[in-house]
Short mmCIF file of C-alpha atoms in Angstrom, two decimals:
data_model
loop_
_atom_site.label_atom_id
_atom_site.label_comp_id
_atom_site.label_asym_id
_atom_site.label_seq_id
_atom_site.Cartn_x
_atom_site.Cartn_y
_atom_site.Cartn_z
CA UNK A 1 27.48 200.31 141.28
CA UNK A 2 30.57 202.32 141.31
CA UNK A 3 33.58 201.60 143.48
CA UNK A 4 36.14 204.06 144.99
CA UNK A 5 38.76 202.85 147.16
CA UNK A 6 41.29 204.88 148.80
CA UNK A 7 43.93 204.27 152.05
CA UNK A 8 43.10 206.60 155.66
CA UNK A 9 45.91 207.89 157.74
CA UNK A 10 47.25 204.62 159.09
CA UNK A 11 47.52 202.85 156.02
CA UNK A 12 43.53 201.18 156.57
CA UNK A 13 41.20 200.40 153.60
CA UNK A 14 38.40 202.92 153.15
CA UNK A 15 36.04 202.17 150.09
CA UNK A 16 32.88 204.11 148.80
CA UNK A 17 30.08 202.37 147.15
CA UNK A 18 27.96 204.60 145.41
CA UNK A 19 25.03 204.13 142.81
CA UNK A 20 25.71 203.85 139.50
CA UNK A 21 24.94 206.82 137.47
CA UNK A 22 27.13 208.80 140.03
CA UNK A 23 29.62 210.79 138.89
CA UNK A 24 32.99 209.92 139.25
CA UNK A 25 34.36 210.28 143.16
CA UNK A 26 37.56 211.89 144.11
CA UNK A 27 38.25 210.60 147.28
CA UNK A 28 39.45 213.59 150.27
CA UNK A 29 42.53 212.80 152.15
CA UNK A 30 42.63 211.84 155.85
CA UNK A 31 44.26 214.86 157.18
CA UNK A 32 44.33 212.94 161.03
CA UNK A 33 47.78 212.64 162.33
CA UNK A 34 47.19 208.32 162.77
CA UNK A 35 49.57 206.57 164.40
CA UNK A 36 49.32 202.59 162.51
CA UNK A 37 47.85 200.17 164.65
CA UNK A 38 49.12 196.76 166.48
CA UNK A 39 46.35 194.79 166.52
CA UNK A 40 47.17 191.88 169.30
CA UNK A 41 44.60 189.64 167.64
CA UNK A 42 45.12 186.00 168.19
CA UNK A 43 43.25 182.86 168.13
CA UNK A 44 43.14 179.88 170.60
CA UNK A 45 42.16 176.52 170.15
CA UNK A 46 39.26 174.73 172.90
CA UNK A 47 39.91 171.58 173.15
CA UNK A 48 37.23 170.59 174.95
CA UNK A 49 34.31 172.22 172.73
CA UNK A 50 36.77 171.70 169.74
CA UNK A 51 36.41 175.52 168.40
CA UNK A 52 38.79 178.18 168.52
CA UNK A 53 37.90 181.71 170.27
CA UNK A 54 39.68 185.16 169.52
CA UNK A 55 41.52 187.38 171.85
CA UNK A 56 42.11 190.59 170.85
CA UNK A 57 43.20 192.70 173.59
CA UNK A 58 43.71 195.62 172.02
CA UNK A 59 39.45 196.48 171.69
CA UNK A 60 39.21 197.47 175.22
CA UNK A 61 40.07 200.51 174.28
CA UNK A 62 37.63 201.19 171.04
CA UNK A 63 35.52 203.99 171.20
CA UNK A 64 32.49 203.80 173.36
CA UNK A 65 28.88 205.32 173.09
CA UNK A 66 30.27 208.66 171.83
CA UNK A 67 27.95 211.75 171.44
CA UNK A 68 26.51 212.48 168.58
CA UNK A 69 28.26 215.63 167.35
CA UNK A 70 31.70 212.98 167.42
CA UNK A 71 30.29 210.19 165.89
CA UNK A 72 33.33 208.60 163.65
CA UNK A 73 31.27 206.94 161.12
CA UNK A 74 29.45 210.34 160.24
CA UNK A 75 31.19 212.08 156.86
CA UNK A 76 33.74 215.08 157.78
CA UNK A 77 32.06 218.22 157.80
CA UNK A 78 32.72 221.56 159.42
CA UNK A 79 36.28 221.00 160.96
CA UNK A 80 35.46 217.83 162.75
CA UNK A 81 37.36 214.74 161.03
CA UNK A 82 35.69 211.27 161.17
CA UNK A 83 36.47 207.27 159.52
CA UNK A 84 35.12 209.02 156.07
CA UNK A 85 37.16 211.76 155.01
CA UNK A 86 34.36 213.00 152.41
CA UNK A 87 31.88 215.07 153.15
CA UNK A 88 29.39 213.22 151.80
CA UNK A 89 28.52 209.17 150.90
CA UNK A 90 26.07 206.62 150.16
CA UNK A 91 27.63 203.08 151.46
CA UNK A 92 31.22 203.18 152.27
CA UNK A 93 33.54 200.08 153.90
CA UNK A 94 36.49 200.56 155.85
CA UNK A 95 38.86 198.31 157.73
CA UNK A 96 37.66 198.34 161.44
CA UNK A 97 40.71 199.90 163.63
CA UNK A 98 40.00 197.86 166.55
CA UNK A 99 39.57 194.42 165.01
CA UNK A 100 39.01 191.33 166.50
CA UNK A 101 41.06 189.82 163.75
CA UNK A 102 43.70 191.39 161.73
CA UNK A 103 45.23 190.95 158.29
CA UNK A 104 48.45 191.76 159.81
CA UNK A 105 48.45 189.73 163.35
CA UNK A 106 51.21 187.67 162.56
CA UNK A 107 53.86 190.33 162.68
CA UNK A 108 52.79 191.05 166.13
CA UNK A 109 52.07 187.37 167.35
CA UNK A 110 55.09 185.51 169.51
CA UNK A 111 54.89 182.16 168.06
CA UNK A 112 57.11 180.33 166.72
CA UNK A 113 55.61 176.81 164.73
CA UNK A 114 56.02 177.08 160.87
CA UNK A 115 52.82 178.42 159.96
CA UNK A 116 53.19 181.29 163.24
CA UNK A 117 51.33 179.00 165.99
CA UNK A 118 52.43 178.32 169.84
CA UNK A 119 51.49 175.98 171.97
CA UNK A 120 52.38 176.25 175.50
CA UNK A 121 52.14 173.78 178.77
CA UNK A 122 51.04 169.76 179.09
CA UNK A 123 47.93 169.47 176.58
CA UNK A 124 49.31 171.68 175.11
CA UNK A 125 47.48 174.99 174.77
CA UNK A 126 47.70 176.30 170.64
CA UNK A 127 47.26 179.47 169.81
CA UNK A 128 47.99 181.18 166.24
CA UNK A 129 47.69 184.72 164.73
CA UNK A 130 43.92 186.26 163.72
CA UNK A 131 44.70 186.64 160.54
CA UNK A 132 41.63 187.80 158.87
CA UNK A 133 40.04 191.09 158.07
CA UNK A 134 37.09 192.64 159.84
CA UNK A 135 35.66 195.57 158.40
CA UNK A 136 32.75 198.42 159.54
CA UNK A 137 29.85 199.30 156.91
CA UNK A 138 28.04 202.41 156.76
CA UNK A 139 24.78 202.11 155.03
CA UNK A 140 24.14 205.60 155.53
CA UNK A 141 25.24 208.96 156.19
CA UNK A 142 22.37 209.92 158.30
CA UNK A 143 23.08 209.32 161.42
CA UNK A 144 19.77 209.37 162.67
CA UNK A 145 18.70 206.47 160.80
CA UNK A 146 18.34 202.93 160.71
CA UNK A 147 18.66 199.96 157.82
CA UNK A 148 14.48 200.15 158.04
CA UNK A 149 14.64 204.25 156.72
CA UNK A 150 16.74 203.32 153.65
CA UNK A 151 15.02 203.51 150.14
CA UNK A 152 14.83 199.69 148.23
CA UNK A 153 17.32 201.36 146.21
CA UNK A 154 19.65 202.13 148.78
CA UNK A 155 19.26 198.58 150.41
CA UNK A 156 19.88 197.27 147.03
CA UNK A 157 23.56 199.29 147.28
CA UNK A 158 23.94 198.02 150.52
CA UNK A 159 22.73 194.28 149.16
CA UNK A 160 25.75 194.14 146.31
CA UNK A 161 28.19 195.75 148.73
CA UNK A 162 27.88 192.80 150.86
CA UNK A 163 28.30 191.04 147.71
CA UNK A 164 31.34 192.96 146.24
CA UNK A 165 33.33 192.38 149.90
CA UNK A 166 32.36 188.66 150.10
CA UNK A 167 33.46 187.64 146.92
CA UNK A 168 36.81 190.05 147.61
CA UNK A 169 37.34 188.58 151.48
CA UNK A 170 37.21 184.64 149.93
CA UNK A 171 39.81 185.59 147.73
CA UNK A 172 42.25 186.48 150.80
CA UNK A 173 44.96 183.79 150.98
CA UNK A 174 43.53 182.01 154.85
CA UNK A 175 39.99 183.64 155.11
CA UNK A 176 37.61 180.54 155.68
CA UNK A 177 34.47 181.96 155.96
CA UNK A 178 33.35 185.55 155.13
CA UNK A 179 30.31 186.94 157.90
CA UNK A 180 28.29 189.90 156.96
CA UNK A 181 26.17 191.14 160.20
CA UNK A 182 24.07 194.50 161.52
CA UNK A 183 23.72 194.66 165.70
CA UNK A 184 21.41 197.45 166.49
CA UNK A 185 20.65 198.87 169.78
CA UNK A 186 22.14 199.12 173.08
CA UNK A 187 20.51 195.72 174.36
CA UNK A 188 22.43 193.82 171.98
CA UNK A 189 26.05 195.78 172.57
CA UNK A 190 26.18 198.37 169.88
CA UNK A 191 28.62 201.38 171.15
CA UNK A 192 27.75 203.26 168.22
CA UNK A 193 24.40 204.57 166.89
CA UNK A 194 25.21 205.22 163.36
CA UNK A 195 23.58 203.25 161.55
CA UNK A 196 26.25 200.12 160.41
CA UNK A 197 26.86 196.73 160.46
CA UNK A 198 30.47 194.40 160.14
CA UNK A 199 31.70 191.83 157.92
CA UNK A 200 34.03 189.37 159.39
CA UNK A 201 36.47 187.38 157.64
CA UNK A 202 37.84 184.28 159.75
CA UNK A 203 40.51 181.77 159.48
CA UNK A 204 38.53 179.16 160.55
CA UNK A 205 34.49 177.92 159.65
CA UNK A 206 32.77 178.73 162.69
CA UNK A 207 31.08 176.60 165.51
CA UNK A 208 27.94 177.11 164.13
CA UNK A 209 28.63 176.60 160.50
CA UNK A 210 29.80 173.02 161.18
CA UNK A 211 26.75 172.12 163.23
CA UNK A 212 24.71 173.34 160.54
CA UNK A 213 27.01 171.71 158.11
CA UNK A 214 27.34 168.35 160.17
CA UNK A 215 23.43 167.99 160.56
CA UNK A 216 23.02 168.77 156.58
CA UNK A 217 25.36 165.97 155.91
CA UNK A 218 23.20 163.59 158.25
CA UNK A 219 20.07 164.72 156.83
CA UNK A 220 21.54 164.15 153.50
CA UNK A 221 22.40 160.32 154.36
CA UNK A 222 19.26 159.45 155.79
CA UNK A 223 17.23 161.10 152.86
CA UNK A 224 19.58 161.86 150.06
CA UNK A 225 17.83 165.28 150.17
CA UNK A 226 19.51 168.50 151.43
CA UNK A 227 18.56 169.73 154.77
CA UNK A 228 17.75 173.58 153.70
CA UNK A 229 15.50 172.71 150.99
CA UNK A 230 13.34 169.98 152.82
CA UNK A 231 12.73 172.73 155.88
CA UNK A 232 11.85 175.35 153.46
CA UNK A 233 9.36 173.39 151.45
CA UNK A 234 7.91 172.30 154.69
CA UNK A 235 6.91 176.08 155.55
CA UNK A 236 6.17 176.67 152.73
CA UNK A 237 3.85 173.70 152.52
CA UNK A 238 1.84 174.47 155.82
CA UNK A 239 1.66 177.82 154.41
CA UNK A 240 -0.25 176.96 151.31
CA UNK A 241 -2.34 174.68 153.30
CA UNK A 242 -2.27 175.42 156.65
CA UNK A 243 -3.81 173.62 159.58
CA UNK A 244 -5.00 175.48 162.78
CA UNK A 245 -2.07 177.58 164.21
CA UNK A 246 0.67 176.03 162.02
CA UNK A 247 1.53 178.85 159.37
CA UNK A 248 4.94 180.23 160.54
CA UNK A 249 5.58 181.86 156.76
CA UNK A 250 5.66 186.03 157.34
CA UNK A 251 6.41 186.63 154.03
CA UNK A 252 5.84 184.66 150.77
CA UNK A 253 7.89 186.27 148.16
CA UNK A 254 8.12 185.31 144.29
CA UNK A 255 11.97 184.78 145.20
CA UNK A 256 12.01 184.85 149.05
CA UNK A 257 10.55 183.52 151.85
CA UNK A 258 10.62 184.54 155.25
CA UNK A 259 9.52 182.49 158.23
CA UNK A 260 9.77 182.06 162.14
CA UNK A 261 11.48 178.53 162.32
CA UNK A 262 9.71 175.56 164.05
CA UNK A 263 12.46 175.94 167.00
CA UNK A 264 13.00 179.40 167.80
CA UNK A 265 15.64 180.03 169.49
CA UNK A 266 14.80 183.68 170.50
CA UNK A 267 10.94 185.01 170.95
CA UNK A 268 11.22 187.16 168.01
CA UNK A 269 13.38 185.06 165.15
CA UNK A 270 12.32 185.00 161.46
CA UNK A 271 14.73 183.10 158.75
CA UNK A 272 15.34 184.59 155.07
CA UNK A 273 15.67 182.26 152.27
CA UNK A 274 16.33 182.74 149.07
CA UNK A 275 13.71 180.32 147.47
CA UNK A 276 16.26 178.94 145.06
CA UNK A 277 19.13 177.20 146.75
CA UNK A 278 22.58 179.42 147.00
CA UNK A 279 25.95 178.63 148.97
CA UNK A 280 26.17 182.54 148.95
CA UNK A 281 25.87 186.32 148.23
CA UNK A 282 27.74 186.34 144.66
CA UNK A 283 25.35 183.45 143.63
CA UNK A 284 22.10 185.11 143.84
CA UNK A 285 20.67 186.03 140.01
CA UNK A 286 19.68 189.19 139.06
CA UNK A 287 15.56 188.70 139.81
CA UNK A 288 16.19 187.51 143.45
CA UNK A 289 18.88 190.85 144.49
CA UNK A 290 15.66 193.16 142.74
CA UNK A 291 13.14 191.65 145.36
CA UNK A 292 15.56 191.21 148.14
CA UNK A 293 14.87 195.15 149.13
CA UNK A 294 11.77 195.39 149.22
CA UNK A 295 10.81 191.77 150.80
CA UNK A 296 13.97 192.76 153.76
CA UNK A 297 12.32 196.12 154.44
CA UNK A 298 8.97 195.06 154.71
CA UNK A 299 10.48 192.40 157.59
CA UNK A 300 12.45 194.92 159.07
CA UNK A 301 9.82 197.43 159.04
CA UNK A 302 7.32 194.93 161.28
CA UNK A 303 9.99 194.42 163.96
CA UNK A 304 9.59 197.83 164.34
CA UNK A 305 6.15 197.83 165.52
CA UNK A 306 6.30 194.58 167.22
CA UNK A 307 6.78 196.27 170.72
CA UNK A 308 3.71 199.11 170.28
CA UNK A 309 1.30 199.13 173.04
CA UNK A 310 -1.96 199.62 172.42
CA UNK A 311 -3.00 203.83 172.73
CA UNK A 312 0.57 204.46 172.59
CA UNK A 313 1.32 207.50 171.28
CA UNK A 314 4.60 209.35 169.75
CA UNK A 315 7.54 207.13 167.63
CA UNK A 316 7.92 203.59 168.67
CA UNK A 317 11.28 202.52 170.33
CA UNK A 318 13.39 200.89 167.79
CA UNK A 319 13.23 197.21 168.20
CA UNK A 320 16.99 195.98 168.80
CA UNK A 321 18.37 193.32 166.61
CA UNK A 322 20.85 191.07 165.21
CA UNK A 323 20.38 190.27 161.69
CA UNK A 324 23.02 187.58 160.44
CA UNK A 325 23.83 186.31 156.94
CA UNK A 326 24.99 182.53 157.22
CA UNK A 327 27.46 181.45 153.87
CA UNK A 328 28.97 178.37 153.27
CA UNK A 329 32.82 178.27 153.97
CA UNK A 330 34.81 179.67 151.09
CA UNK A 331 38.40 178.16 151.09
CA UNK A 332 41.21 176.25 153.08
CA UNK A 333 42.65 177.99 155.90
CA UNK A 334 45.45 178.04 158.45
CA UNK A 335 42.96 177.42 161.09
CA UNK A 336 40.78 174.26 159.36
CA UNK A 337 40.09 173.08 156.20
CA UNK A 338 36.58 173.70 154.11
CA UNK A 339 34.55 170.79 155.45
CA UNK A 340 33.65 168.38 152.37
CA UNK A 341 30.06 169.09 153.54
CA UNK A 342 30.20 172.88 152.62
CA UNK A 343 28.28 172.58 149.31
CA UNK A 344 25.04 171.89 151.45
CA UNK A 345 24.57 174.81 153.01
CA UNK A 346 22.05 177.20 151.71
CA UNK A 347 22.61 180.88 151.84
CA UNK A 348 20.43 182.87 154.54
CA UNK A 349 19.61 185.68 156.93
CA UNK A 350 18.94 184.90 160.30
CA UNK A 351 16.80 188.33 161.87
CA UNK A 352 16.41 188.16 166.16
CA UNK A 353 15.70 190.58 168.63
CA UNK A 354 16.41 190.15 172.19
CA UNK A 355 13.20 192.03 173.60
CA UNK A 356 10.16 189.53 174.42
CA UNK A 357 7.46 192.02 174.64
CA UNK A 358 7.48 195.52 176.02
CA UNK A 359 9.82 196.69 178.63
CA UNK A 360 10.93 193.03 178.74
CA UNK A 361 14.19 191.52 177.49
CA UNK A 362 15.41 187.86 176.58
CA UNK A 363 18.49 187.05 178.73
CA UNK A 364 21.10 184.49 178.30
CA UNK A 365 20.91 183.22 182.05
CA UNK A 366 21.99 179.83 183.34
CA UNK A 367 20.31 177.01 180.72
CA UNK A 368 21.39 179.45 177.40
CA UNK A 369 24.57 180.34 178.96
CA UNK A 370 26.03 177.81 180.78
CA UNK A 371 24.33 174.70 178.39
CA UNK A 372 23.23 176.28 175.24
CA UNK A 373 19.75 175.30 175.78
CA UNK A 374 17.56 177.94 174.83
CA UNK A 375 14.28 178.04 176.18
CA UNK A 376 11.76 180.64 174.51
CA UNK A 377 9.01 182.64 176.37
CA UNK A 378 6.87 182.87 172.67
CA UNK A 379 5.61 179.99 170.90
CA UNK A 380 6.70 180.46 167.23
CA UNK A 381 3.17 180.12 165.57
CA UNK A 382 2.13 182.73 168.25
CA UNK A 383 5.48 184.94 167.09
CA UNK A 384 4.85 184.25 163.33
CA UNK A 385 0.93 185.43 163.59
CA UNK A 386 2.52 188.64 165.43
CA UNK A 387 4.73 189.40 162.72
CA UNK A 388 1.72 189.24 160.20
CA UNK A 389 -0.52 191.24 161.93
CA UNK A 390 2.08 194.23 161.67
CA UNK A 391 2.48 194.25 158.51
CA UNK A 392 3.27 198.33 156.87
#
């Protein structure tokens, strides 16, 4: 992999990724007359679900469903000046300009404890700075595209650029955990089509880290076994031998393993292990980043044809998704320190879409919402056998 990195008009991080073998890139100037940024990004402590939530005021005014002819993560061509000055790229990472957390928040944040909090009124109310770094990546210049068009060897770019940024973003003095997603599709709140996902880096471990972290560390006292293992082998186990109906495996890889967990959350929800246990992306060996393509393709290659009625004819409407990667927190932080139970969680991607069949979407009404009690419309056996049958 080769690595180019170069500065846009307002002083923002731009970096190309490109195969290796390519030649050399000279990176083209932003020509845009940029004003820098203020990003008002702050975070505030709950105290009453004990988790902090950002505010960033400042995104209500990011770009919104633009057409396609002024897309800003297409390359510069013709006159029209995007994110990526070049004309051309393969992956390329840049600093998002309306960030939800912000490397440089403090210098725009009115508190005034030591370490730049506030706290204001009886309980008192804390709030600090979102310091942190959230960045946009493009895995392609083709704007018509999706992750599920890209060549294994493209994914594999796309694979060791999430790599290259979360072993860069741990290294940032207060980043606690480093988050490398895709949303795609309206449904789930994408306001641009290019194809692209983020990578977060927060001062804190999130909510739902620690509850993954806090039931690995019971599971781990009452068994002296780690959590992640023990669920995997279980899949795996009724998947070797299954019993009537109780095979929720997809896909068995040599290296990965792909399954629709035993408690769905959503109707449509399949987990990707690595089969050897990882705390995250820089840890993976050589053998298991080689399959990864190829195994993540094929999955998201059947969402795709999840939703095709039968006689339809013509292209099948992308399936929308959210397709997480869950790491283990990375360092100490302003905002909470590394829980001591961080070691136990096992590197994976977490794939969901919000449609439940045809036509039909999942909402988040009152039990989700308001209780964070999901209930799912598609038992995950029945979900799992789906996924199977749709197989490329």
């Amino acid at each position: 992999m080769r690595k180019t990195t170069t500065e846009l008009a307002d002083g923002r991080e731009l970096i190309y990724y490109d195969a290796a073998g390519t030649a050399p890139r000279v990176p083209a100037a932003d020509p845009r007359p940029l004003e820098p940024t203020a990003a008002l990004a702050e975070i505030r402590y709950d105290p009453v679900l004990d988790e902090w939530v950002a505010v960033a005021a400042h995104r209500q005014g990011r770009i919104y469903h633009p057409p396609a002819d002024e897309c800003p993560l297409c390359p510069s061509r013709d006159g029209r000046r995007s994110e990526i000055p070049d004309a051309d790229y393969q992956v390329v990472v840049f600093e998002n300009r309306f960030p939800s957390l912000a490397r440089d928040a403090a210098a725009h944040y009115p508190g005034d404890g030591p370490d730049g909090s506030r706290t204001t009124g009886p309980l008192p109310h804390l709030g600090r700075p979102g310091t942190g770094r959230c960045e946009v990546v493009c895995f392609t210049q083709e704007h018509d595209h999706s992750f599920a068009d890209l060549t294994p060897a493209r994914a594999r770019l796309v694979l060791d650029t999430w790599t290259d940024r979360t072993a860069q973003l741990s290294a940032l003095p207060g980043v606690a955990q480093v988050f490398c997603f895709e949303n795609r599709g309206a449904e789930i709140g994408v306001t641009l089509g290019h194809p692209h996902g983020q990578i977060y880096a927060y001062p804190f471990t999130t909510p739902r880290t620690e509850r993954m972290l806090a039931a690995a560390a019971a599971h781990r006292r009452r068994t002296g076994r780690n959590l992640f293992e023990d669920l995997l082998a279980a899949e795996l186990a009724l998947h070797r031998s299954p019993q009537d109906g109780t095979d929720r495996v997809v896909i068995a890889g040599e290296h990965w393993t792909a399954f629709v967990p035993y408690a769905a959350h959503w109707p449509y929800e399949v987990h990707l292990y690595p089969n050897r246990r990882v705390s995250d992306l820089t840890a993976l060996t050589e053998a298991e980043r080689a399959e990864f393509p190829g195994v993540y393709l094929d999955l998201l290659r059947r969402f795709d044809r999840l939703f095709t009625e039968d006689g339809q004819r013509g292209p099948t409407p992308p399936t929308p998704y959210v397709a997480a990667w869950h790491q283990a927190p990375v360092t100490q932080s302003a905002a909470g320190g590394c829980p001591p139970s961080a070691s136990e969680l096992a590197l994976h991607l977490e794939l969901y879409t919000v449609r439940r069949t045809v036509g039909k979407l999942k909402y988040l009404a009152g039990s989700e919402s308001g209780m964070d009690v999901f209930i799912n419309d598609v038992p995950p056996e029945r979900a799992a056998q789906r996924l199977r049958e749709v197989a490329p």
